[in-house]
mmCIF file of C-alpha atoms in Angstrom:
data_model
loop_
_atom_site.group_PDB
_atom_site.id
_atom_site.type_symbol
_atom_site.label_atom_id
_atom_site.label_comp_id
_atom_site.label_asym_id
_atom_site.label_seq_id
_atom_site.Cartn_x
_atom_site.Cartn_y
_atom_site.Cartn_z
ATOM 1 C CA MET A 1 53.751 111.914 160.574
ATOM 2 C CA SER A 2 55.398 109.342 158.313
ATOM 3 C CA LYS A 3 55.394 110.284 154.631
ATOM 4 C CA LYS A 4 53.538 107.083 153.746
ATOM 5 C CA LEU A 5 50.702 107.994 156.104
ATOM 6 C CA THR A 6 50.171 111.223 154.164
ATOM 7 C CA GLU A 7 49.349 109.351 150.957
ATOM 8 C CA GLY A 8 45.650 109.097 150.162
ATOM 9 C CA THR A 9 43.437 110.156 153.067
ATOM 10 C CA LEU A 10 43.968 108.928 156.638
ATOM 11 C CA TYR A 11 40.909 108.649 158.894
ATOM 12 C CA LEU A 12 41.203 108.204 162.658
ATOM 13 C CA LYS A 13 37.478 108.656 163.391
ATOM 14 C CA ASN A 14 34.100 108.843 161.614
ATOM 15 C CA PHE A 15 34.353 105.346 160.139
ATOM 16 C CA ASP A 16 30.650 104.909 159.272
ATOM 17 C CA GLN A 17 31.272 105.721 155.603
ATOM 18 C CA PHE A 18 33.563 102.682 155.427
ATOM 19 C CA SER A 19 31.116 100.163 156.915
ATOM 20 C CA LYS A 20 31.220 98.125 153.687
ATOM 21 C CA TYR A 21 34.964 97.547 153.992
ATOM 22 C CA ILE A 22 34.836 96.893 157.727
ATOM 23 C CA THR A 23 32.201 94.236 157.032
ATOM 24 C CA LEU A 24 34.357 92.691 154.283
ATOM 25 C CA ALA A 25 37.308 92.525 156.668
ATOM 26 C CA LYS A 26 35.299 90.855 159.409
ATOM 27 C CA ALA A 27 33.711 88.444 156.926
ATOM 28 C CA THR A 28 37.084 86.735 156.504
ATOM 29 C CA GLY A 29 36.670 85.464 160.057
ATOM 30 C CA TYR A 30 40.185 86.527 161.024
ATOM 31 C CA VAL A 31 39.705 89.919 162.698
ATOM 32 C CA PRO A 32 40.210 89.192 166.432
ATOM 33 C CA GLU A 33 37.034 89.573 168.508
ATOM 34 C CA THR A 34 38.650 92.044 170.901
ATOM 35 C CA PHE A 35 39.995 94.229 168.084
ATOM 36 C CA GLU A 36 38.143 97.300 166.804
ATOM 37 C CA ILE A 37 38.820 99.639 163.909
ATOM 38 C CA GLU A 38 41.519 102.169 164.756
ATOM 39 C CA GLY A 39 42.325 103.841 161.455
ATOM 40 C CA ILE A 40 41.602 103.741 157.738
ATOM 41 C CA GLN A 41 43.828 104.956 154.915
ATOM 42 C CA ASP A 42 41.738 105.431 151.784
ATOM 43 C CA ASN A 43 42.627 105.917 148.117
ATOM 44 C CA ILE A 44 46.209 104.697 148.233
ATOM 45 C CA LYS A 45 47.832 102.771 145.378
ATOM 46 C CA GLN A 46 49.137 99.216 145.198
ATOM 47 C CA ASN A 47 50.457 97.997 141.852
ATOM 48 C CA GLY A 48 48.703 101.031 140.377
ATOM 49 C CA ASP A 49 45.303 99.946 141.734
ATOM 50 C CA VAL A 50 43.342 102.019 144.244
ATOM 51 C CA VAL A 51 43.201 100.195 147.586
ATOM 52 C CA ILE A 52 42.063 100.880 151.121
ATOM 53 C CA ARG A 53 43.962 99.945 154.294
ATOM 54 C CA LEU A 54 42.098 99.160 157.509
ATOM 55 C CA ARG A 55 43.934 98.850 160.814
ATOM 56 C CA PHE A 56 42.319 97.252 163.866
ATOM 57 C CA SER A 57 43.815 97.383 167.350
ATOM 58 C CA ARG A 58 42.944 95.895 170.718
ATOM 59 C CA HIS A 59 39.715 97.627 171.815
ATOM 60 C CA GLY A 60 40.368 100.245 169.132
ATOM 61 C CA LYS A 61 43.087 101.950 171.142
ATOM 62 C CA THR A 62 45.614 104.043 169.247
ATOM 63 C CA SER A 63 48.677 102.011 168.326
ATOM 64 C CA GLY A 64 52.032 103.253 167.136
ATOM 65 C CA PHE A 65 54.441 101.668 164.713
ATOM 66 C CA TYR A 66 55.213 98.035 165.633
ATOM 67 C CA ASP A 67 52.398 97.767 168.182
ATOM 68 C CA GLU A 68 50.167 94.726 167.828
ATOM 69 C CA HIS A 69 47.479 95.155 165.174
ATOM 70 C CA PHE A 70 45.339 93.437 162.566
ATOM 71 C CA SER A 71 45.543 95.188 159.189
ATOM 72 C CA ILE A 72 43.965 94.373 155.848
ATOM 73 C CA ILE A 73 44.251 95.703 152.280
ATOM 74 C CA ILE A 74 41.233 95.632 149.932
ATOM 75 C CA ARG A 75 41.254 96.549 146.244
ATOM 76 C CA LYS A 76 38.402 98.979 145.717
ATOM 77 C CA SER A 77 37.568 98.158 142.093
ATOM 78 C CA ASP A 78 36.354 94.644 142.924
ATOM 79 C CA ASP A 79 36.608 94.336 146.743
ATOM 80 C CA LEU A 80 39.389 91.753 146.410
ATOM 81 C CA ILE A 81 41.255 91.161 149.653
ATOM 82 C CA LEU A 82 44.927 91.480 148.754
ATOM 83 C CA GLY A 83 46.285 90.592 152.170
ATOM 84 C CA PHE A 84 46.192 90.916 155.921
ATOM 85 C CA VAL A 85 48.437 90.603 158.961
ATOM 86 C CA ASP A 86 47.430 89.433 162.440
ATOM 87 C CA LEU A 87 50.285 90.643 164.619
ATOM 88 C CA ARG A 88 49.188 90.026 168.214
ATOM 89 C CA ARG A 89 50.985 88.978 171.358
ATOM 90 C CA GLU A 90 48.964 85.738 171.289
ATOM 91 C CA ASN A 91 50.717 84.821 168.047
ATOM 92 C CA SER A 92 54.248 85.523 169.285
ATOM 93 C CA ILE A 93 56.731 82.713 169.810
ATOM 94 C CA THR A 94 59.891 82.108 171.796
ATOM 95 C CA PRO A 95 62.908 80.115 170.565
ATOM 96 C CA GLU A 96 61.600 77.143 172.526
ATOM 97 C CA GLU A 97 58.269 77.320 170.680
ATOM 98 C CA VAL A 98 59.702 77.257 167.152
ATOM 99 C CA ALA A 99 59.298 73.472 167.178
ATOM 100 C CA GLN A 100 55.535 73.987 167.631
ATOM 101 C CA LEU A 101 55.164 75.669 164.240
ATOM 102 C CA PRO A 102 53.382 73.737 161.472
ATOM 103 C CA ARG A 103 55.511 71.206 159.623
ATOM 104 C CA GLU A 104 55.767 70.902 155.858
ATOM 105 C CA ASN A 105 53.376 67.966 155.671
ATOM 106 C CA GLU A 106 50.674 69.962 157.485
ATOM 107 C CA MET A 107 50.768 72.924 155.148
ATOM 108 C CA PRO A 108 48.699 71.717 152.140
ATOM 109 C CA ALA A 109 45.665 71.041 154.342
ATOM 110 C CA LEU A 110 46.060 74.343 156.206
ATOM 111 C CA VAL A 111 46.281 76.282 152.942
ATOM 112 C CA LYS A 112 43.263 74.482 151.467
ATOM 113 C CA ASN A 113 41.144 75.110 154.553
ATOM 114 C CA PHE A 114 42.219 78.753 154.564
ATOM 115 C CA PHE A 115 41.091 79.444 151.004
ATOM 116 C CA ASP A 116 38.054 77.139 151.071
ATOM 117 C CA SER A 117 36.539 79.303 153.788
ATOM 118 C CA TRP A 118 36.380 82.487 151.690
ATOM 119 C CA ASP A 119 38.104 82.278 148.250
ATOM 120 C CA ALA A 120 38.093 78.666 147.079
ATOM 121 C CA ASN A 121 38.580 79.428 143.376
ATOM 122 C CA TYR A 122 41.883 81.193 143.942
ATOM 123 C CA LEU A 123 43.695 78.074 145.170
ATOM 124 C CA ASN A 124 42.940 76.227 141.933
ATOM 125 C CA GLU A 125 44.941 78.799 139.953
ATOM 126 C CA LEU A 126 48.218 78.398 141.816
ATOM 127 C CA ASP A 127 51.432 76.436 141.277
ATOM 128 C CA ASP A 128 55.122 76.417 142.239
ATOM 129 C CA TYR A 129 54.579 75.938 145.952
ATOM 130 C CA ALA A 130 57.404 76.233 148.448
ATOM 131 C CA TYR A 131 57.669 76.567 152.196
ATOM 132 C CA ARG A 132 60.000 77.869 154.865
ATOM 133 C CA SER A 133 59.970 78.359 158.621
ATOM 134 C CA PRO A 134 60.014 80.523 160.635
ATOM 135 C CA TYR A 135 58.886 83.679 158.898
ATOM 136 C CA GLY A 136 57.162 86.696 160.386
ATOM 137 C CA GLU A 137 57.588 90.123 161.943
ATOM 138 C CA ASN A 138 58.559 91.716 165.225
ATOM 139 C CA ILE A 139 56.190 93.743 167.392
ATOM 140 C CA LEU A 140 56.754 95.836 170.508
ATOM 141 C CA ILE A 141 54.613 95.435 173.635
ATOM 142 C CA ASN A 142 55.491 97.955 176.352
ATOM 143 C CA GLY A 143 58.956 98.259 174.858
ATOM 144 C CA VAL A 144 59.522 94.499 174.768
ATOM 145 C CA LYS A 145 60.202 92.990 171.344
ATOM 146 C CA LEU A 146 58.185 89.895 170.481
ATOM 147 C CA ALA A 147 58.478 87.739 167.362
ATOM 148 C CA VAL A 148 55.235 86.876 165.595
ATOM 149 C CA ALA A 149 56.304 84.058 163.315
ATOM 150 C CA GLY A 150 55.073 80.938 161.607
ATOM 151 C CA THR A 151 55.553 78.577 158.690
ATOM 152 C CA GLU A 152 55.236 80.199 155.275
ATOM 153 C CA TRP A 153 53.621 78.676 152.173
ATOM 154 C CA LYS A 154 54.590 80.558 149.031
ATOM 155 C CA TRP A 155 53.322 80.356 145.447
ATOM 156 C CA VAL A 156 53.279 81.879 141.969
ATOM 157 C CA ALA A 157 50.041 82.614 140.108
ATOM 158 C CA PRO A 158 50.594 81.180 136.586
ATOM 159 C CA LYS A 159 48.470 83.729 134.723
ATOM 160 C CA THR A 160 50.144 86.826 136.149
ATOM 161 C CA ARG A 161 53.429 85.432 137.556
ATOM 162 C CA ASP A 162 52.648 87.395 140.712
ATOM 163 C CA TRP A 163 53.761 85.987 144.047
ATOM 164 C CA GLY A 164 51.723 85.262 147.136
ATOM 165 C CA TRP A 165 52.123 83.638 150.533
ATOM 166 C CA VAL A 166 50.350 82.726 153.716
ATOM 167 C CA VAL A 167 52.046 82.195 157.084
ATOM 168 C CA PHE A 168 50.500 79.958 159.759
ATOM 169 C CA GLY A 169 51.402 80.451 163.406
ATOM 170 C CA LYS A 170 51.804 77.986 166.234
ATOM 171 C CA ASN A 171 48.014 77.750 166.653
ATOM 172 C CA ARG A 172 47.623 76.824 162.940
ATOM 173 C CA LYS A 173 45.859 80.111 162.173
ATOM 174 C CA PRO A 174 47.007 82.517 159.416
ATOM 175 C CA ILE A 175 49.062 85.433 160.710
ATOM 176 C CA ILE A 176 50.241 86.893 157.379
ATOM 177 C CA PHE A 177 48.619 86.650 153.951
ATOM 178 C CA GLU A 178 49.605 88.536 150.795
ATOM 179 C CA ARG A 179 48.924 88.030 147.094
ATOM 180 C CA ASN A 180 49.407 89.828 143.754
ATOM 181 C CA ILE A 181 52.960 90.667 144.812
ATOM 182 C CA ARG A 182 55.219 91.694 141.937
ATOM 183 C CA TRP A 183 58.876 90.781 142.118
ATOM 184 C CA VAL A 184 61.481 92.077 139.662
ATOM 185 C CA ALA A 185 64.984 91.698 141.133
ATOM 186 C CA GLY A 186 63.271 92.367 144.456
ATOM 187 C CA ARG A 187 59.813 93.323 145.598
ATOM 188 C CA THR A 188 58.219 96.191 143.673
ATOM 189 C CA THR A 189 54.721 96.025 145.203
ATOM 190 C CA GLU A 190 53.958 98.449 148.013
ATOM 191 C CA LYS A 191 53.956 97.018 151.567
ATOM 192 C CA TRP A 192 50.983 98.796 153.117
ATOM 193 C CA LEU A 193 50.428 96.022 155.668
ATOM 194 C CA HIS A 194 53.864 96.433 157.208
ATOM 195 C CA ASP A 195 54.896 99.092 159.715
ATOM 196 C CA THR A 196 58.470 99.133 158.429
ATOM 197 C CA TYR A 197 57.101 100.397 155.115
ATOM 198 C CA LEU A 198 54.678 102.855 156.697
ATOM 199 C CA GLU A 199 57.492 104.341 158.754
ATOM 200 C CA THR A 200 60.367 104.316 156.248
ATOM 201 C CA GLY A 201 58.878 103.699 152.798
ATOM 202 C CA SER A 202 61.463 100.959 152.253
ATOM 203 C CA LEU A 203 60.598 97.758 150.398
ATOM 204 C CA ASP A 204 63.649 95.988 151.845
ATOM 205 C CA PHE A 205 62.977 92.757 153.712
ATOM 206 C CA ILE A 206 63.584 92.951 157.457
ATOM 207 C CA PRO A 207 63.780 89.423 158.921
ATOM 208 C CA VAL A 208 61.994 88.342 162.065
ATOM 209 C CA GLU A 209 64.169 87.833 165.123
ATOM 210 C CA VAL A 210 63.251 84.993 167.457
ATOM 211 C CA ASP A 211 65.355 85.593 170.545
#
């Protein structure tokens, strides 16, 4: 087992005690309908705060590193959703589909609609927006590498100077969302949503490959 999976307590069954957090995850409206809870890693730390990681997979089947999954991180002190990833084959793109990704002029409305649906106050606190495309991660389906990528909207929270971003895929739905990310000559915040971190413990950025 990866060293990162030994931190906190990892649950692969008996999820009833975590019904509150499963409900919070589903309340975002972004957990895919065909995905069920696969595993929960409780009492891990992110920026020194105690958080819980929930991983959903297609029909709840066991997934390995880099398989498709929906994962979410929730801060336990106040139930704040710190981020999620929706890495499914439906969100993958080919080189020919890169042109279908959201354009810069679409992004403000997408970001506003995203936050208005579940955390409207947060958007009002942000500044220093920027965007880039494509951005995402690679997944493996039956040994075949697929790129799940989209257009990224990035910001800085003025009060804390923490970073955040949301990435919208070709269907204009969020595929990656993270906030409260600390950056001092590189990322210092743990990457619990990302399989590269779970497997290696590395905070290094590994770019998506659309090929």
